[in-house]
Structures are given as C-alpha cells and as structure tokens.
Amino acid sequence: RDPSLCSDREIPPANLDGIIVSRRRIRWYYLLLIVTAICFFCLGWLANRGQSVPTKPQNKPAEGTTPVLLAGQIRYGRPNGLPIPDGGAVVIVLPSHTTPDRAIPIEGLRPWDSETAAGQVNRQRLAELGAAWVKVTEDGSYNVVLPQPGQYWVLMISRNLARPKATLELANRGIAELDFKQMSQYFERPGDLIGPQAYRWSLETIGPTGHNLNHDFQTPADLGIPELP
C-alpha cells in the first residue's frame, strides 16, 4: 500500500497513560452511582426510623374528659387564736401517675421567690407535665384548673408560718422521709423548696365534679411568726 494514502490518519501511540471509555459506558456508570446513592439513603432512613426512641407521653386530657377545678382556703394561726388568711402561700398540684424526665428546678416556685424568667420556665415545665402552680390570694383563697380527674399530689407551702427551729435541724430540714422521697421525683432540692416554712403534702383524688380542699397551718403558741428572707 502507498503510505501517502494514510498520511492524514492519526495512529494512536502504543503507550497510553489512560483508558479510553465510550460515552455510553460513562452514562451507565453515572446511572449506577445515582441508584446506589438512593439505595443507601433509603436504608439509612429506615434504620434510623426503626431505632427512634418513643417520647414520653405528656399528661394530656384523655379524649372525652374535661378539666376539673381544685379550690379552697389556706389559713394559718395558733391553737388559741383565730386563723388568718395565708396570703402568698403556694399550692402545687402534681399528677401522681407521671413524673418529669428530669427533676424540676425550684426557682420561682417558692412563696418568697420574685418573678424571674427562670421561674416562668419552671412553671411552664409543670404545666407540660399536667401539673399546676398557684399563689394564694390575700383573702386566703386559691383555685387550680387541672387537665382531667384523677389522683394528684398536693403540696401547700405556707408564706407566713414557719416550723420549729429544732425541726429544721433534722435530716432533710425536718421533712418526713417519705415526703422527701416522693417530692424528689418531681423537684430538685425539696428541702430548699419547703425551706423553714410549714407545709402539707398529701395525695388527693379529684373527681369529675372537682374538689374543695382547705387547710389551716397550726404551730405552738410560743413559736411566733418569723420573717422570711
């Protein structure tokens, strides 16, 4: 053959650093890569869904139930004197069948606490639990709306009457051991929540028609009523 006939054709070099791949095969590679990425994404999503931890249900009213009212009068006095309205006392009502994942801080929940952002957050945590917090009015009355009937722990903390000094020097600041253990399921530092004040901790059944709960804090006649910090 005449070499001049092939002079315009390029002859590929014998030693190449790369590999020649057709466009069609490249398209197949891209498609395979996309399909593989989608498969891995789906497998990861299914794995995470299967391992998700169910959230703890909140104490929301069951379907068909209505809120109920707890109300009453809180007073304080001496055995030989007339009871006086315990204005500024605190009433906290807690559902007995559920407790918070983490104990609730006590700031903003005590009778002598001032209004702060931290206190609002702590009271909001109580509300999310299905609990309630209220301060007693100057005439000694209070009322609390609860999400549904049931059994509730009721904590009353006097604003104006303290416990004997000798009691405060006992373990847990004189709070009964069982009371302290039960309060600890809801609150941080129950001893500081009660402080030196007289308190009442009781389990109450609130029916569909509500409940009326009154209490008079009483102390020995020679104790007096000390001022709070």
PDB file of C-alpha atoms in Angstrom:
ATOM      1  CA  ARG A   1       0.000   0.000   0.000  1.00  0.00           C
ATOM      2  CA  ASP A   2       1.084   3.537  -0.710  1.00  0.00           C
ATOM      3  CA  PRO A   3       1.997   5.174   2.632  1.00  0.00           C
ATOM      4  CA  SER A   4       0.840   8.524   1.327  1.00  0.00           C
ATOM      5  CA  LEU A   5      -2.785   7.308   1.395  1.00  0.00           C
ATOM      6  CA  CYS A   6      -2.649   7.049   5.168  1.00  0.00           C
ATOM      7  CA  SER A   7      -0.700  10.189   5.894  1.00  0.00           C
ATOM      8  CA  ASP A   8      -3.788  12.135   7.170  1.00  0.00           C
ATOM      9  CA  ARG A   9      -4.844   9.455   9.742  1.00  0.00           C
ATOM     10  CA  GLU A  10      -3.639   9.669  13.309  1.00  0.00           C
ATOM     11  CA  ILE A  11      -2.201   6.499  14.655  1.00  0.00           C
ATOM     12  CA  PRO A  12      -2.608   6.319  18.493  1.00  0.00           C
ATOM     13  CA  PRO A  13       0.622   5.908  20.357  1.00  0.00           C
ATOM     14  CA  ALA A  14       1.414   2.479  21.579  1.00  0.00           C
ATOM     15  CA  ASN A  15       1.926   3.509  25.266  1.00  0.00           C
ATOM     16  CA  LEU A  16      -1.102   5.349  26.833  1.00  0.00           C
ATOM     17  CA  ASP A  17      -1.415   6.624  30.413  1.00  0.00           C
ATOM     18  CA  GLY A  18      -5.248   6.478  30.378  1.00  0.00           C
ATOM     19  CA  ILE A  19      -8.037   4.159  29.321  1.00  0.00           C
ATOM     20  CA  ILE A  20     -10.447   5.097  26.573  1.00  0.00           C
ATOM     21  CA  VAL A  21     -14.089   4.622  27.691  1.00  0.00           C
ATOM     22  CA  SER A  22     -17.076   5.144  25.490  1.00  0.00           C
ATOM     23  CA  ARG A  23     -19.664   7.821  26.344  1.00  0.00           C
ATOM     24  CA  ARG A  24     -22.367   5.203  26.586  1.00  0.00           C
ATOM     25  CA  ARG A  25     -20.476   3.324  29.258  1.00  0.00           C
ATOM     26  CA  ILE A  26     -19.865   6.555  31.219  1.00  0.00           C
ATOM     27  CA  ARG A  27     -23.605   7.236  31.237  1.00  0.00           C
ATOM     28  CA  TRP A  28     -24.187   3.761  32.672  1.00  0.00           C
ATOM     29  CA  TYR A  29     -21.604   4.451  35.396  1.00  0.00           C
ATOM     30  CA  TYR A  30     -23.367   7.713  36.375  1.00  0.00           C
ATOM     31  CA  LEU A  31     -26.735   5.957  36.495  1.00  0.00           C
ATOM     32  CA  LEU A  32     -25.341   3.163  38.668  1.00  0.00           C
ATOM     33  CA  LEU A  33     -23.809   5.727  41.047  1.00  0.00           C
ATOM     34  CA  ILE A  34     -27.120   7.595  41.436  1.00  0.00           C
ATOM     35  CA  VAL A  35     -29.092   4.379  42.060  1.00  0.00           C
ATOM     36  CA  THR A  36     -26.538   3.252  44.658  1.00  0.00           C
ATOM     37  CA  ALA A  37     -26.726   6.598  46.493  1.00  0.00           C
ATOM     38  CA  ILE A  38     -30.529   6.439  46.594  1.00  0.00           C
ATOM     39  CA  CYS A  39     -30.434   2.876  47.958  1.00  0.00           C
ATOM     40  CA  PHE A  40     -28.029   3.821  50.758  1.00  0.00           C
ATOM     41  CA  PHE A  41     -30.163   6.859  51.664  1.00  0.00           C
ATOM     42  CA  CYS A  42     -33.302   4.705  51.928  1.00  0.00           C
ATOM     43  CA  LEU A  43     -31.532   2.087  54.033  1.00  0.00           C
ATOM     44  CA  GLY A  44     -30.219   4.756  56.425  1.00  0.00           C
ATOM     45  CA  TRP A  45     -33.651   6.368  56.787  1.00  0.00           C
ATOM     46  CA  LEU A  46     -35.279   3.005  57.572  1.00  0.00           C
ATOM     47  CA  ALA A  47     -32.576   2.167  60.124  1.00  0.00           C
ATOM     48  CA  ASN A  48     -32.998   5.496  61.945  1.00  0.00           C
ATOM     49  CA  ARG A  49     -36.758   5.136  61.947  1.00  0.00           C
ATOM     50  CA  GLY A  50     -36.532   1.694  63.479  1.00  0.00           C
ATOM     51  CA  GLN A  51     -34.173   2.865  66.232  1.00  0.00           C
ATOM     52  CA  SER A  52     -36.065   6.033  67.212  1.00  0.00           C
ATOM     53  CA  VAL A  53     -36.893   6.203  70.921  1.00  0.00           C
ATOM     54  CA  PRO A  54     -40.572   6.859  71.646  1.00  0.00           C
ATOM     55  CA  THR A  55     -41.124  10.097  73.523  1.00  0.00           C
ATOM     56  CA  LYS A  56     -42.670  10.024  76.950  1.00  0.00           C
ATOM     57  CA  PRO A  57     -46.379  10.868  76.670  1.00  0.00           C
ATOM     58  CA  GLN A  58     -47.434  14.059  78.366  1.00  0.00           C
ATOM     59  CA  ASN A  59     -50.283  14.149  80.827  1.00  0.00           C
ATOM     60  CA  LYS A  60     -52.819  15.495  78.348  1.00  0.00           C
ATOM     61  CA  PRO A  61     -56.537  15.075  78.910  1.00  0.00           C
ATOM     62  CA  ALA A  62     -57.886  11.805  77.608  1.00  0.00           C
ATOM     63  CA  GLU A  63     -60.444  12.046  74.861  1.00  0.00           C
ATOM     64  CA  GLY A  64     -63.871  12.722  76.300  1.00  0.00           C
ATOM     65  CA  THR A  65     -62.619  14.188  79.608  1.00  0.00           C
ATOM     66  CA  THR A  66     -62.970  17.780  80.744  1.00  0.00           C
ATOM     67  CA  PRO A  67     -60.796  19.943  83.025  1.00  0.00           C
ATOM     68  CA  VAL A  68     -61.644  19.941  86.732  1.00  0.00           C
ATOM     69  CA  LEU A  69     -61.309  22.549  89.469  1.00  0.00           C
ATOM     70  CA  LEU A  70     -59.454  22.258  92.773  1.00  0.00           C
ATOM     71  CA  ALA A  71     -60.243  25.139  95.120  1.00  0.00           C
ATOM     72  CA  GLY A  72     -60.122  26.023  98.786  1.00  0.00           C
ATOM     73  CA  GLN A  73     -58.894  28.257 101.602  1.00  0.00           C
ATOM     74  CA  ILE A  74     -55.414  28.329 103.196  1.00  0.00           C
ATOM     75  CA  ARG A  75     -55.050  29.918 106.631  1.00  0.00           C
ATOM     76  CA  TYR A  76     -52.554  29.988 109.472  1.00  0.00           C
ATOM     77  CA  GLY A  77     -52.797  30.659 113.193  1.00  0.00           C
ATOM     78  CA  ARG A  78     -52.232  29.442 116.721  1.00  0.00           C
ATOM     79  CA  PRO A  79     -54.286  26.860 118.591  1.00  0.00           C
ATOM     80  CA  ASN A  80     -55.926  29.525 120.785  1.00  0.00           C
ATOM     81  CA  GLY A  81     -56.296  32.202 118.111  1.00  0.00           C
ATOM     82  CA  LEU A  82     -58.459  32.761 115.085  1.00  0.00           C
ATOM     83  CA  PRO A  83     -56.936  31.542 111.779  1.00  0.00           C
ATOM     84  CA  ILE A  84     -55.635  34.237 109.446  1.00  0.00           C
ATOM     85  CA  PRO A  85     -55.674  34.032 105.615  1.00  0.00           C
ATOM     86  CA  ASP A  86     -52.257  32.809 104.469  1.00  0.00           C
ATOM     87  CA  GLY A  87     -51.922  35.208 101.529  1.00  0.00           C
ATOM     88  CA  GLY A  88     -48.878  34.485  99.379  1.00  0.00           C
ATOM     89  CA  ALA A  89     -48.762  30.788 100.254  1.00  0.00           C
ATOM     90  CA  VAL A  90     -48.144  28.423  97.349  1.00  0.00           C
ATOM     91  CA  VAL A  91     -50.159  25.429  96.154  1.00  0.00           C
ATOM     92  CA  ILE A  92     -48.569  22.977  93.701  1.00  0.00           C
ATOM     93  CA  VAL A  93     -50.622  20.118  92.265  1.00  0.00           C
ATOM     94  CA  LEU A  94     -48.837  17.187  90.591  1.00  0.00           C
ATOM     95  CA  PRO A  95     -50.230  14.151  88.715  1.00  0.00           C
ATOM     96  CA  SER A  96     -49.403  11.034  90.731  1.00  0.00           C
ATOM     97  CA  HIS A  97     -49.096   8.708  87.707  1.00  0.00           C
ATOM     98  CA  THR A  98     -46.324  10.580  85.891  1.00  0.00           C
ATOM     99  CA  THR A  99     -43.060  12.290  86.818  1.00  0.00           C
ATOM    100  CA  PRO A 100     -40.715  14.532  84.820  1.00  0.00           C
ATOM    101  CA  ASP A 101     -37.733  13.048  82.970  1.00  0.00           C
ATOM    102  CA  ARG A 102     -35.545  15.456  84.947  1.00  0.00           C
ATOM    103  CA  ALA A 103     -36.304  16.951  88.339  1.00  0.00           C
ATOM    104  CA  ILE A 104     -37.697  20.483  88.001  1.00  0.00           C
ATOM    105  CA  PRO A 105     -35.614  23.342  89.484  1.00  0.00           C
ATOM    106  CA  ILE A 106     -37.299  25.124  92.394  1.00  0.00           C
ATOM    107  CA  GLU A 107     -36.551  28.747  91.460  1.00  0.00           C
ATOM    108  CA  GLY A 108     -39.762  30.708  91.058  1.00  0.00           C
ATOM    109  CA  LEU A 109     -41.883  28.076  92.839  1.00  0.00           C
ATOM    110  CA  ARG A 110     -41.428  29.149  96.489  1.00  0.00           C
ATOM    111  CA  PRO A 111     -43.650  31.651  98.310  1.00  0.00           C
ATOM    112  CA  TRP A 112     -40.834  34.197  98.743  1.00  0.00           C
ATOM    113  CA  ASP A 113     -39.425  33.990  95.193  1.00  0.00           C
ATOM    114  CA  SER A 114     -39.635  37.075  92.996  1.00  0.00           C
ATOM    115  CA  GLU A 115     -40.796  36.937  89.383  1.00  0.00           C
ATOM    116  CA  THR A 116     -37.970  35.844  87.050  1.00  0.00           C
ATOM    117  CA  ALA A 117     -37.579  34.277  83.616  1.00  0.00           C
ATOM    118  CA  ALA A 118     -36.242  31.103  85.244  1.00  0.00           C
ATOM    119  CA  GLY A 119     -39.369  30.884  87.375  1.00  0.00           C
ATOM    120  CA  GLN A 120     -41.576  31.167  84.290  1.00  0.00           C
ATOM    121  CA  VAL A 121     -39.656  28.342  82.618  1.00  0.00           C
ATOM    122  CA  ASN A 122     -40.015  26.098  85.679  1.00  0.00           C
ATOM    123  CA  ARG A 123     -43.749  26.753  85.941  1.00  0.00           C
ATOM    124  CA  GLN A 124     -44.092  26.016  82.225  1.00  0.00           C
ATOM    125  CA  ARG A 125     -42.414  22.648  82.803  1.00  0.00           C
ATOM    126  CA  LEU A 126     -45.012  21.932  85.481  1.00  0.00           C
ATOM    127  CA  ALA A 127     -47.816  22.793  83.065  1.00  0.00           C
ATOM    128  CA  GLU A 128     -46.359  20.495  80.395  1.00  0.00           C
ATOM    129  CA  LEU A 129     -46.407  17.683  82.961  1.00  0.00           C
ATOM    130  CA  GLY A 130     -50.114  18.253  83.626  1.00  0.00           C
ATOM    131  CA  ALA A 131     -49.363  19.915  86.965  1.00  0.00           C
ATOM    132  CA  ALA A 132     -50.342  23.353  88.246  1.00  0.00           C
ATOM    133  CA  TRP A 133     -48.865  26.094  90.451  1.00  0.00           C
ATOM    134  CA  VAL A 134     -50.718  28.973  92.069  1.00  0.00           C
ATOM    135  CA  LYS A 135     -50.222  31.597  94.780  1.00  0.00           C
ATOM    136  CA  VAL A 136     -52.902  32.023  97.416  1.00  0.00           C
ATOM    137  CA  THR A 137     -54.671  35.387  97.276  1.00  0.00           C
ATOM    138  CA  GLU A 138     -54.697  37.848 100.176  1.00  0.00           C
ATOM    139  CA  ASP A 139     -58.080  36.527 101.374  1.00  0.00           C
ATOM    140  CA  GLY A 140     -56.616  33.008 101.619  1.00  0.00           C
ATOM    141  CA  SER A 141     -58.412  31.517  98.633  1.00  0.00           C
ATOM    142  CA  TYR A 142     -56.979  29.640  95.666  1.00  0.00           C
ATOM    143  CA  ASN A 143     -58.268  27.742  92.664  1.00  0.00           C
ATOM    144  CA  VAL A 144     -56.420  25.485  90.240  1.00  0.00           C
ATOM    145  CA  VAL A 145     -57.676  24.114  86.912  1.00  0.00           C
ATOM    146  CA  LEU A 146     -56.406  20.576  86.243  1.00  0.00           C
ATOM    147  CA  PRO A 147     -56.462  18.849  82.845  1.00  0.00           C
ATOM    148  CA  GLN A 148     -58.509  15.844  83.958  1.00  0.00           C
ATOM    149  CA  PRO A 149     -59.848  13.991  87.018  1.00  0.00           C
ATOM    150  CA  GLY A 150     -57.503  11.635  88.823  1.00  0.00           C
ATOM    151  CA  GLN A 151     -55.107  11.329  91.741  1.00  0.00           C
ATOM    152  CA  TYR A 152     -52.792  14.249  92.413  1.00  0.00           C
ATOM    153  CA  TRP A 153     -50.119  15.104  94.933  1.00  0.00           C
ATOM    154  CA  VAL A 154     -50.929  18.452  96.532  1.00  0.00           C
ATOM    155  CA  LEU A 155     -48.122  20.483  98.114  1.00  0.00           C
ATOM    156  CA  MET A 156     -49.044  23.528 100.212  1.00  0.00           C
ATOM    157  CA  ILE A 157     -46.265  25.806 101.476  1.00  0.00           C
ATOM    158  CA  SER A 158     -47.165  28.496 103.999  1.00  0.00           C
ATOM    159  CA  ARG A 159     -45.993  32.040 103.347  1.00  0.00           C
ATOM    160  CA  ASN A 160     -46.435  33.296 106.880  1.00  0.00           C
ATOM    161  CA  LEU A 161     -45.792  30.406 109.269  1.00  0.00           C
ATOM    162  CA  ALA A 162     -42.520  28.565 109.920  1.00  0.00           C
ATOM    163  CA  ARG A 163     -41.778  25.245 111.572  1.00  0.00           C
ATOM    164  CA  PRO A 164     -39.920  24.971 114.906  1.00  0.00           C
ATOM    165  CA  LYS A 165     -36.175  25.576 114.699  1.00  0.00           C
ATOM    166  CA  ALA A 166     -35.419  22.181 116.244  1.00  0.00           C
ATOM    167  CA  THR A 167     -37.310  20.506 113.391  1.00  0.00           C
ATOM    168  CA  LEU A 168     -35.243  22.286 110.759  1.00  0.00           C
ATOM    169  CA  GLU A 169     -32.036  20.856 112.256  1.00  0.00           C
ATOM    170  CA  LEU A 170     -33.154  17.297 111.498  1.00  0.00           C
ATOM    171  CA  ALA A 171     -32.274  15.383 108.310  1.00  0.00           C
ATOM    172  CA  ASN A 172     -33.790  16.796 105.123  1.00  0.00           C
ATOM    173  CA  ARG A 173     -34.606  20.010 107.034  1.00  0.00           C
ATOM    174  CA  GLY A 174     -37.235  18.189 109.038  1.00  0.00           C
ATOM    175  CA  ILE A 175     -39.248  16.980 106.033  1.00  0.00           C
ATOM    176  CA  ALA A 176     -40.650  13.486 106.605  1.00  0.00           C
ATOM    177  CA  GLU A 177     -38.508  10.846 104.893  1.00  0.00           C
ATOM    178  CA  LEU A 178     -41.326   9.502 102.710  1.00  0.00           C
ATOM    179  CA  ASP A 179     -42.464  13.026 101.789  1.00  0.00           C
ATOM    180  CA  PHE A 180     -38.891  13.952 100.830  1.00  0.00           C
ATOM    181  CA  LYS A 181     -38.505  10.847  98.656  1.00  0.00           C
ATOM    182  CA  GLN A 182     -41.792  11.476  96.844  1.00  0.00           C
ATOM    183  CA  MET A 183     -41.047  15.188  96.298  1.00  0.00           C
ATOM    184  CA  SER A 184     -37.615  14.297  94.914  1.00  0.00           C
ATOM    185  CA  GLN A 185     -39.293  12.557  91.991  1.00  0.00           C
ATOM    186  CA  TYR A 186     -40.606  15.958  90.879  1.00  0.00           C
ATOM    187  CA  PHE A 187     -38.285  18.650  92.252  1.00  0.00           C
ATOM    188  CA  GLU A 188     -34.625  19.444  92.742  1.00  0.00           C
ATOM    189  CA  ARG A 189     -33.692  20.133  96.393  1.00  0.00           C
ATOM    190  CA  PRO A 190     -37.051  19.586  98.125  1.00  0.00           C
ATOM    191  CA  GLY A 191     -35.519  20.821 101.389  1.00  0.00           C
ATOM    192  CA  ASP A 192     -34.867  24.229  99.840  1.00  0.00           C
ATOM    193  CA  LEU A 193     -38.260  24.228  98.143  1.00  0.00           C
ATOM    194  CA  ILE A 194     -40.004  23.990 101.521  1.00  0.00           C
ATOM    195  CA  GLY A 195     -37.366  25.999 103.383  1.00  0.00           C
ATOM    196  CA  PRO A 196     -38.232  26.766 107.008  1.00  0.00           C
ATOM    197  CA  GLN A 197     -41.928  27.041 106.261  1.00  0.00           C
ATOM    198  CA  ALA A 198     -44.836  24.912 107.375  1.00  0.00           C
ATOM    199  CA  TYR A 199     -46.039  22.602 104.611  1.00  0.00           C
ATOM    200  CA  ARG A 200     -48.640  19.979 103.761  1.00  0.00           C
ATOM    201  CA  TRP A 201     -48.044  17.095 101.317  1.00  0.00           C
ATOM    202  CA  SER A 202     -50.988  14.839 100.555  1.00  0.00           C
ATOM    203  CA  LEU A 203     -52.433  12.567  97.881  1.00  0.00           C
ATOM    204  CA  GLU A 204     -55.866  13.740  96.766  1.00  0.00           C
ATOM    205  CA  THR A 205     -58.469  12.259  94.430  1.00  0.00           C
ATOM    206  CA  ILE A 206     -60.032  14.889  92.165  1.00  0.00           C
ATOM    207  CA  GLY A 207     -63.324  13.677  90.739  1.00  0.00           C
ATOM    208  CA  PRO A 208     -65.198  14.815  87.617  1.00  0.00           C
ATOM    209  CA  THR A 209     -67.025  17.475  89.652  1.00  0.00           C
ATOM    210  CA  GLY A 210     -63.824  18.907  91.137  1.00  0.00           C
ATOM    211  CA  HIS A 211     -62.700  19.038  94.743  1.00  0.00           C
ATOM    212  CA  ASN A 212     -62.627  21.502  97.649  1.00  0.00           C
ATOM    213  CA  LEU A 213     -59.503  21.337  99.845  1.00  0.00           C
ATOM    214  CA  ASN A 214     -58.975  23.665 102.826  1.00  0.00           C
ATOM    215  CA  HIS A 215     -56.104  23.724 105.292  1.00  0.00           C
ATOM    216  CA  ASP A 216     -55.120  25.602 108.445  1.00  0.00           C
ATOM    217  CA  PHE A 217     -51.411  25.686 109.328  1.00  0.00           C
ATOM    218  CA  GLN A 218     -51.014  25.478 113.123  1.00  0.00           C
ATOM    219  CA  THR A 219     -47.917  25.834 115.335  1.00  0.00           C
ATOM    220  CA  PRO A 220     -47.286  26.027 119.093  1.00  0.00           C
ATOM    221  CA  ALA A 221     -48.412  29.286 120.659  1.00  0.00           C
ATOM    222  CA  ASP A 222     -44.897  30.293 121.738  1.00  0.00           C
ATOM    223  CA  LEU A 223     -43.341  29.918 118.259  1.00  0.00           C
ATOM    224  CA  GLY A 224     -44.329  33.251 116.786  1.00  0.00           C
ATOM    225  CA  ILE A 225     -44.274  34.119 113.094  1.00  0.00           C
ATOM    226  CA  PRO A 226     -40.738  34.866 111.892  1.00  0.00           C
ATOM    227  CA  GLU A 227     -39.988  36.997 108.890  1.00  0.00           C
ATOM    228  CA  LEU A 228     -38.905  35.294 105.695  1.00  0.00           C
ATOM    229  CA  PRO A 229     -35.624  36.205 103.927  1.00  0.00           C
TER     230      PRO A 229
END
